[in-house]
XYZ file of C-alpha atoms in Angstrom:
569
model
C 7.511 -23.901 64.927
C 9.875 -20.965 65.188
C 9.184 -20.065 61.562
C 5.448 -20.101 62.239
C 5.904 -17.812 65.268
C 8.088 -15.399 63.273
C 5.581 -15.408 60.432
C 2.802 -14.630 62.924
C 4.653 -11.563 64.203
C 5.699 -10.292 60.764
C 4.452 -6.782 59.910
C 1.757 -6.518 57.227
C 2.797 -5.593 53.689
C 0.615 -3.830 51.117
C 2.289 -4.131 47.677
C -0.055 -1.601 46.064
C 0.807 1.131 48.630
C 4.414 1.563 49.774
C 3.610 4.438 52.196
C 0.934 2.365 53.917
C 3.357 -0.535 54.264
C 5.961 1.753 55.847
C 3.542 3.178 58.444
C 2.149 -0.307 59.147
C 5.709 -1.425 59.888
C 6.238 1.505 62.326
C 2.928 0.779 64.031
C 3.803 -2.911 64.257
C 7.182 -2.202 65.873
C 5.738 0.380 68.304
C 2.886 -1.932 69.371
C 5.187 -4.865 70.009
C 7.727 -2.665 71.815
C 5.050 -1.130 74.070
C 3.526 -4.500 74.804
C 6.930 -5.935 75.599
C 7.897 -2.964 77.799
C 4.587 -2.999 79.693
C 4.779 -6.737 80.228
C 8.434 -6.604 81.304
C 7.833 -3.620 83.578
C 4.908 -5.253 85.374
C 6.827 -8.484 85.825
C 9.777 -6.500 87.136
C 7.538 -4.691 89.636
C 6.057 -7.948 90.851
C 9.499 -9.229 91.776
C 10.994 -6.021 93.169
C 8.160 -4.360 95.097
C 7.362 -5.391 98.611
C 3.711 -4.605 98.150
C 2.098 -6.746 95.505
C -1.145 -4.785 95.284
C -2.083 -3.096 92.003
C -2.376 0.666 91.968
C -3.932 3.001 89.391
C -0.744 3.080 87.321
C -0.766 -0.693 87.022
C -4.338 -0.685 85.812
C -3.480 1.960 83.214
C -0.532 -0.117 81.972
C -2.641 -3.257 81.790
C -5.284 -1.304 79.859
C -2.605 -0.031 77.470
C -1.397 -3.584 76.976
C -4.869 -4.728 75.996
C -5.286 -1.756 73.730
C -1.941 -2.666 72.151
C -3.245 -6.162 71.396
C -6.315 -4.674 69.739
C -4.191 -2.217 67.764
C -1.961 -5.073 66.598
C -5.037 -6.924 65.304
C -6.367 -3.841 63.526
C -2.962 -3.155 61.967
C -2.747 -6.678 60.623
C -6.157 -6.229 58.994
C -5.048 -3.099 57.171
C -6.593 -0.377 59.356
C -3.255 1.372 59.612
C -4.422 4.986 59.820
C -7.088 4.235 62.420
C -4.594 2.191 64.437
C -2.066 5.034 64.334
C -4.588 7.594 65.591
C -5.767 5.203 68.305
C -2.216 4.544 69.536
C -1.227 8.214 69.671
C -4.450 9.401 71.352
C -4.672 6.603 73.948
C -0.998 6.673 74.903
C -0.998 10.480 75.193
C -4.183 10.377 77.295
C -2.808 7.625 79.538
C 0.551 9.357 79.996
C -0.911 12.727 80.881
C -3.670 11.129 82.943
C -1.109 9.420 85.175
C 0.887 12.664 85.371
C -2.250 14.441 86.635
C -2.173 12.229 89.738
C 1.564 12.266 90.385
C 2.611 15.706 89.186
C 4.609 17.099 86.339
C 7.849 15.637 87.633
C 6.555 12.110 87.354
C 8.109 9.906 84.683
C 4.692 9.387 83.142
C 4.753 12.944 81.841
C 8.237 12.460 80.380
C 6.672 9.747 78.147
C 5.295 12.658 76.076
C 8.685 12.856 74.381
C 8.264 9.289 73.148
C 4.640 9.957 72.129
C 5.677 12.996 70.069
C 8.226 10.806 68.244
C 5.584 8.077 67.770
C 3.152 10.615 66.295
C 5.826 11.734 63.845
C 6.437 8.145 62.743
C 2.791 7.143 62.385
C 0.934 10.317 61.380
C 3.544 12.776 60.127
C 5.019 16.024 61.357
C 1.630 17.771 61.587
C 0.380 15.249 64.189
C 3.734 15.455 66.010
C 3.418 19.249 66.241
C -0.140 18.982 67.555
C 0.924 16.482 70.251
C 3.830 18.762 71.166
C 1.585 21.783 71.604
C -0.882 19.763 73.663
C 1.951 18.403 75.844
C 3.272 21.929 76.490
C -0.188 23.107 77.450
C -0.595 20.114 79.795
C 2.786 20.820 81.380
C 1.778 24.391 82.148
C -1.534 23.289 83.629
C 0.079 20.594 85.767
C 2.767 23.001 87.010
C 0.202 25.635 87.997
C -1.987 23.035 89.681
C 0.927 21.612 91.611
C 2.104 25.099 92.648
C -1.405 25.953 93.826
C -1.539 22.795 95.916
C -4.309 21.166 93.971
C -1.969 18.261 93.144
C -0.170 16.595 96.043
C 2.809 14.641 94.778
C 3.595 11.487 96.750
C 7.068 10.631 97.810
C 8.987 9.376 94.767
C 11.941 7.225 95.639
C 15.032 7.673 93.586
C 15.178 4.004 92.712
C 11.581 4.093 91.498
C 12.349 7.147 89.412
C 15.385 5.385 87.930
C 13.250 2.377 87.030
C 10.500 4.505 85.464
C 12.882 6.769 83.579
C 14.674 3.713 82.199
C 11.421 2.600 80.600
C 10.821 6.067 79.176
C 14.342 6.275 77.807
C 13.990 2.816 76.313
C 10.823 3.825 74.505
C 12.305 7.127 73.400
C 15.447 5.382 72.178
C 13.359 2.793 70.325
C 11.153 5.408 68.652
C 14.081 7.619 67.717
C 16.010 4.613 66.374
C 13.067 3.533 64.256
C 12.603 7.100 63.044
C 16.281 7.530 62.173
C 16.394 4.097 60.576
C 13.398 5.027 58.457
C 15.002 8.312 57.504
C 18.280 6.606 56.595
C 16.444 4.024 54.535
C 14.443 6.791 52.866
C 17.676 8.678 52.150
C 19.269 5.508 50.751
C 16.203 4.862 48.632
C 16.279 8.475 47.458
C 19.957 8.189 46.566
C 19.346 4.900 44.824
C 16.363 6.351 43.017
C 18.462 9.388 42.151
C 21.202 7.173 40.730
C 18.630 5.132 38.861
C 17.048 8.357 37.683
C 20.411 9.677 36.516
C 21.112 6.382 34.761
C 17.623 6.475 33.288
C 18.200 10.085 32.228
C 21.475 9.093 30.622
C 19.780 6.227 28.843
C 16.922 8.552 27.986
C 19.376 11.088 26.566
C 20.987 8.364 24.480
C 17.567 7.107 23.440
C 16.477 10.653 22.683
C 19.559 11.258 20.565
C 18.957 7.950 18.832
C 15.309 8.905 18.423
C 16.301 12.235 16.887
C 18.662 10.410 14.540
C 15.979 7.878 13.685
C 13.425 10.651 13.288
C 15.733 12.450 10.875
C 16.349 9.182 9.066
C 12.633 8.425 9.063
C 11.879 11.904 7.765
C 14.408 11.436 4.975
C 13.023 7.974 4.256
C 9.457 9.303 4.231
C 10.501 12.070 1.885
C 12.196 9.542 -0.357
C 9.148 7.288 -0.260
C 6.891 10.250 -0.950
C 9.003 11.253 -3.948
C 9.029 7.664 -5.133
C 5.271 7.395 -4.680
C 4.708 10.628 -6.581
C 6.937 9.431 -9.398
C 5.280 6.034 -9.496
C 1.912 7.806 -9.637
C 3.227 10.000 -12.438
C 4.507 6.932 -14.278
C 1.101 5.286 -13.862
C -0.581 8.426 -15.207
C 1.753 8.423 -18.205
C 1.036 4.745 -18.843
C -2.715 5.205 -18.473
C -2.769 8.193 -20.798
C -0.558 6.801 -23.509
C -2.121 3.344 -23.742
C -5.237 4.877 -25.277
C -3.268 6.584 -28.068
C -2.315 4.391 -31.024
C -1.428 7.085 -33.534
C 2.369 7.411 -33.664
C 2.442 11.086 -34.636
C 0.067 11.986 -31.790
C 1.761 9.744 -29.224
C 5.250 11.270 -29.166
C 4.232 14.915 -28.431
C 1.752 13.634 -25.857
C 4.501 11.635 -24.119
C 6.916 14.546 -23.828
C 4.192 16.899 -22.583
C 2.836 14.514 -19.941
C 6.265 13.497 -18.640
C 7.344 17.125 -18.305
C 4.117 18.091 -16.531
C 3.946 15.104 -14.193
C 7.635 14.863 -13.229
C 8.537 18.555 -13.370
C 11.435 18.365 -15.863
C 11.555 21.456 -18.004
C 12.805 19.645 -21.144
C 11.842 16.161 -22.315
C 13.010 14.766 -25.633
C 12.485 11.444 -27.395
C 15.171 10.178 -29.775
C 14.630 7.207 -32.108
C 17.419 5.292 -33.785
C 17.291 5.124 -37.595
C 17.064 1.832 -39.435
C 20.814 1.750 -40.039
C 21.589 2.223 -36.320
C 23.777 5.192 -37.188
C 21.962 8.219 -35.815
C 19.629 8.914 -32.911
C 17.089 11.349 -34.390
C 15.065 13.748 -32.234
C 11.410 12.933 -32.900
C 9.619 14.921 -30.161
C 10.300 17.668 -27.584
C 8.191 19.893 -25.355
C 10.268 23.108 -25.112
C 10.678 25.903 -27.638
C 14.369 25.082 -27.926
C 13.533 21.440 -28.485
C 11.030 22.380 -31.211
C 13.744 24.416 -32.956
C 16.055 21.403 -32.820
C 13.229 19.244 -34.120
C 12.586 21.618 -37.028
C 16.189 21.485 -38.207
C 16.319 17.688 -37.954
C 18.543 17.422 -34.892
C 20.327 14.098 -34.677
C 23.256 12.582 -32.774
C 25.626 9.917 -33.992
C 25.196 6.696 -32.034
C 28.109 6.073 -29.667
C 29.859 9.372 -30.404
C 27.801 12.483 -29.570
C 26.410 13.377 -26.152
C 24.976 11.125 -23.508
C 22.163 10.213 -25.900
C 24.727 8.777 -28.276
C 26.329 6.889 -25.390
C 22.994 5.485 -24.204
C 21.769 4.394 -27.636
C 24.966 2.420 -28.133
C 25.539 0.932 -24.660
C 21.925 0.520 -23.573
C 22.807 1.835 -20.084
C 21.379 4.979 -18.424
C 23.688 7.958 -18.044
C 23.563 11.039 -15.777
C 25.355 14.231 -16.726
C 25.941 17.212 -14.404
C 26.973 20.741 -15.312
C 30.409 20.261 -13.748
C 33.746 18.752 -14.712
C 33.962 16.687 -17.861
C 30.161 16.636 -18.295
C 30.017 20.412 -18.745
C 30.722 19.985 -22.472
C 27.278 18.410 -22.905
C 25.533 21.621 -21.798
C 26.875 23.949 -24.494
C 23.549 23.888 -26.338
C 22.302 27.379 -27.263
C 18.763 26.050 -27.697
C 18.660 24.767 -24.101
C 20.728 27.231 -22.055
C 18.968 26.492 -18.729
C 20.040 22.851 -18.453
C 22.008 22.013 -15.293
C 21.359 18.267 -15.057
C 20.553 15.652 -17.681
C 19.519 12.017 -17.606
C 19.291 9.810 -20.683
C 17.534 6.440 -20.527
C 17.566 3.806 -23.267
C 14.293 2.876 -24.924
C 14.362 -0.905 -25.283
C 11.987 -3.436 -26.758
C 13.227 -6.858 -25.683
C 16.990 -6.517 -26.237
C 16.738 -4.046 -29.112
C 17.536 -0.369 -28.494
C 15.043 1.742 -30.423
C 15.973 5.143 -28.990
C 16.508 7.214 -25.845
C 14.437 9.275 -23.433
C 16.238 12.555 -22.678
C 15.276 14.332 -19.421
C 16.808 17.721 -18.579
C 16.413 19.847 -15.442
C 17.340 23.446 -14.701
C 18.392 22.425 -11.154
C 21.874 21.058 -10.372
C 22.117 17.481 -9.072
C 18.481 16.841 -9.954
C 19.102 13.157 -10.712
C 20.433 10.338 -8.547
C 20.934 6.604 -8.748
C 17.487 6.019 -7.263
C 15.946 8.079 -10.066
C 17.470 5.708 -12.591
C 15.664 2.662 -11.158
C 12.316 4.470 -11.122
C 12.615 6.299 -14.421
C 13.797 3.134 -16.173
C 10.273 1.839 -15.607
C 8.993 4.983 -17.307
C 11.406 4.507 -20.217
C 10.273 0.900 -20.648
C 6.661 2.065 -20.671
C 7.468 4.741 -23.260
C 9.280 2.180 -25.414
C 6.311 -0.201 -25.229
C 3.902 2.615 -26.108
C 6.024 3.624 -29.109
C 6.363 0.033 -30.267
C 2.634 -0.545 -29.867
C 1.871 2.590 -31.871
C 4.271 1.531 -34.636
C 2.849 -1.987 -34.643
C -0.685 -0.610 -34.699
C 0.104 1.634 -37.659
C 1.791 -1.229 -39.503
C -1.152 -3.500 -38.766
C -3.599 -0.810 -39.871
C -1.606 -0.225 -43.037
C -1.517 -3.952 -43.760
C -5.235 -4.179 -43.043
C -5.981 -1.312 -45.404
C -3.857 -2.915 -48.114
C -5.566 -6.249 -47.542
C -9.003 -4.613 -47.650
C -8.059 -2.785 -50.855
C -6.768 -5.981 -52.441
C -9.859 -7.845 -51.281
C -12.080 -5.086 -52.672
C -10.312 -5.205 -56.033
C -10.484 -8.986 -56.156
C -14.160 -8.873 -55.241
C -14.810 -6.353 -58.021
C -13.008 -8.473 -60.603
C -14.716 -11.659 -59.483
C -18.178 -10.121 -59.554
C -17.517 -8.443 -62.868
C -16.893 -11.841 -64.448
C -19.643 -13.465 -62.486
C -22.259 -10.908 -63.565
C -21.592 -11.814 -67.201
C -22.738 -15.382 -66.529
C -25.993 -14.369 -64.807
C -29.060 -14.101 -67.026
C -31.531 -12.680 -64.491
C -29.851 -9.714 -62.908
C -32.755 -8.380 -60.857
C -36.398 -8.495 -59.865
C -39.091 -5.884 -59.356
C -42.064 -6.097 -56.972
C -45.036 -3.915 -57.948
C -47.197 -4.608 -54.916
C -48.783 -7.772 -56.294
C -46.014 -10.011 -57.584
C -42.337 -9.945 -58.468
C -41.137 -9.840 -62.116
C -37.706 -10.167 -63.725
C -36.021 -6.929 -64.646
C -35.064 -7.095 -68.297
C -32.871 -3.992 -68.175
C -31.822 -1.382 -65.685
C -34.302 1.385 -65.053
C -32.764 4.842 -65.240
C -35.908 6.895 -65.155
C -35.584 10.480 -64.144
C -38.123 9.853 -61.411
C -35.714 7.744 -59.390
C -34.891 10.695 -57.221
C -38.379 10.381 -55.741
C -37.524 6.949 -54.271
C -34.937 5.482 -51.901
C -31.844 3.783 -53.310
C -29.648 1.643 -51.013
C -26.405 0.210 -52.461
C -25.602 -3.445 -51.822
C -21.903 -3.439 -51.037
C -19.486 -6.280 -50.546
C -15.935 -5.499 -49.386
C -16.184 -1.918 -50.611
C -17.604 -2.885 -54.007
C -21.162 -2.093 -55.029
C -22.636 -5.264 -56.517
C -26.253 -4.128 -56.669
C -28.856 -1.605 -55.598
C -32.060 -1.927 -53.679
C -34.506 0.714 -54.906
C -37.733 1.640 -53.199
C -40.324 4.148 -54.364
C -43.432 5.003 -52.351
C -46.807 5.108 -54.036
C -47.391 8.475 -52.428
C -44.825 11.133 -53.113
C -45.353 12.772 -49.709
C -44.354 9.663 -47.760
C -41.267 9.950 -45.572
C -39.278 6.833 -44.759
C -38.919 6.384 -40.985
C -35.673 5.546 -39.206
C -36.892 2.037 -38.425
C -37.749 1.441 -42.090
C -34.366 2.732 -43.196
C -32.645 0.490 -40.610
C -34.605 -2.520 -41.910
C -33.704 -1.686 -45.528
C -30.005 -1.184 -44.756
C -29.858 -4.385 -42.683
C -31.565 -6.213 -45.569
C -28.963 -4.838 -47.975
C -26.169 -6.156 -45.774
C -27.770 -9.581 -45.481
C -28.397 -9.687 -49.226
C -24.754 -8.881 -49.977
C -23.588 -11.721 -47.743
C -26.149 -14.107 -49.181
C -25.201 -13.252 -52.782
C -21.533 -13.754 -52.035
C -22.350 -17.048 -50.331
C -24.337 -18.178 -53.369
C -21.464 -17.201 -55.675
C -18.983 -19.077 -53.537
C -21.262 -22.108 -53.478
C -21.619 -21.949 -57.273
C -17.846 -21.715 -57.656
C -17.392 -24.605 -55.264
C -19.907 -26.727 -57.153
C -18.159 -25.958 -60.417
C -14.781 -26.850 -58.936
C -16.283 -30.038 -57.525
C -17.755 -30.971 -60.939
C -14.432 -30.211 -62.593
C -12.514 -32.319 -60.103
C -15.059 -35.125 -60.499
C -14.692 -35.016 -64.269
C -10.906 -34.983 -64.106
C -10.865 -37.841 -61.599
C -13.186 -39.925 -63.787
C -11.172 -39.083 -66.932
C -7.909 -39.968 -65.217
C -9.391 -43.265 -64.020
C -10.664 -44.131 -67.473
C -7.461 -43.130 -69.253
C -5.489 -45.089 -66.703
C -7.126 -48.304 -67.928
C -6.304 -47.603 -71.611
C -2.956 -48.714 -73.025
C -3.573 -48.103 -76.781
C -2.987 -44.751 -78.421
C -6.192 -44.846 -80.446
C -8.247 -45.727 -77.379
C -6.750 -42.818 -75.379
C -7.501 -40.317 -78.157
C -11.057 -41.533 -78.588
C -11.835 -41.635 -74.890
C -10.494 -38.112 -74.424
C -12.739 -36.491 -77.040
C -15.708 -38.603 -75.913
C -15.451 -37.487 -72.297
C -14.866 -33.836 -73.159
C -17.749 -33.903 -75.624
C -20.122 -35.332 -73.051
C -19.057 -32.763 -70.478
C -18.836 -29.653 -72.679
C -22.266 -29.519 -74.267
C -22.923 -27.874 -77.629
C -19.294 -28.044 -78.696
C -17.097 -29.866 -81.217
C -14.009 -31.536 -79.775
C -10.904 -32.332 -81.855
C -7.700 -33.958 -80.710
C -4.697 -34.368 -83.024
C -1.062 -35.283 -82.587
C 1.646 -33.082 -84.188
C 5.313 -33.477 -84.943
C 7.178 -31.492 -82.225
C 10.212 -30.932 -84.519
C 8.233 -29.534 -87.430
C 7.517 -25.774 -87.801
C 3.962 -24.696 -87.021
C 3.172 -24.004 -90.653
C 4.208 -27.504 -91.663
C 2.216 -29.287 -89.023
C 0.300 -32.194 -90.411
C -2.226 -34.229 -88.457
C -1.078 -37.714 -87.621
C -4.441 -38.874 -86.391
C -7.741 -37.201 -85.591
C -10.979 -38.056 -83.893
C -14.026 -35.773 -84.056
C -17.034 -35.896 -81.861
C -19.890 -33.467 -82.258
C -22.691 -32.840 -79.790
C -25.596 -30.578 -80.634
């Protein structure tokens, strides 16, 4: 019950507007205080006055009480500004209206002090100043009217004045207390906000310093990533460019030129280890000094001379700077501008085939991060070199195989041509006839001759001569003739291979049959006779003889032990 009553009289709160909530609280307190004072004052008068009749002042107070109830309702509904104006205007009008009937020395006029304070609480100092000016003007008017006799002041007992002034002082004390309490709370909130602001500023300063540090770190990281990205792009460009080059002699100068241009190193050299793993020999360079070294056959002993020698033996990258113990590596008259050097091993699987030598004319141009990135480049260079070498070896082997195949084809067809009786045909527009001998007429230049080639060997010729000397062979006709020549070459070779296969099959059949027949014979005479019989039946138009000789006798003393002849005509 009590909680419900307290909740009913709680001031309204507007979370979205702190200033509105504060003024609604002031209005709430003022309304309740005025209503309580008016109610208490009227009750007090009813018990202390001898006359119980209501005068004009009582009606004004009752009207103010009712207006206070209405203002309380409006304040609870959120009409704070309207309620504040209504309270200030009505209470000022009522106070000065009562004073107009009783004179300036009546306590009703003294209420203006409380109304000025109320205006300051509810509407701000501008409204308080306006009420003050209006109260001063009213005081002057009332004083002049009273002095002129237009206002007759009734007798005002001291006890009544004490009662009325007590109410005024109570209201003034209440308003001033609320005002001071609000100011103290505002000051406390300001101090708290100031402390929070200082703490926030301190945290913000720390965060700002941390942000600056992170920004610097981020800038450095971005720069590093940008450099890495540029180098990865350069490596990709090198890989894309070099994969299309398979010629070894063209690849190496192209590699040194592209790497120098893409990565900005003024000298790039490629060393390859000799077959004995003794020397690392300079095979390509992009600078004038490097070309001079290349011309005189510059080489470094593996494991002994320079960082290239170290790298080609250990297989580990090495950075050299133009300071301290590394300074000895930079005494090269051909490359006087070198201030930093990085050598990377060229590896294929686990085999070291050489080194990639990068030199810069800036000090401290290489770091540990460069090693991880440029190792990828070195691996790509090694793969490109190995691919070029493998391609050249494969091409060389292919050329040798094609040459051997061409020679074998020539020898085979040379022997095969001797066994062919009809070596060509001629079509005269009506029918085809066998060529008895090659035509070498001087008029052949008027026709078209297309060689029939098989594996680089010319095994025939296809000759065409137009009936009209002015005829010109079209591109389509030439394409048909050349395609026919290719098909003919393949068909002839297929026929030869089939003929050879048939001969080998007949030979194997004969040998299998002979072996089977001889396997069933167990007498010497039968073996000799069967041998010459089978050979005679197979080798037509030939005389077959088979004789046994004494292996210990000299050739001139050989005498036949036994002989069987079989003639087939």
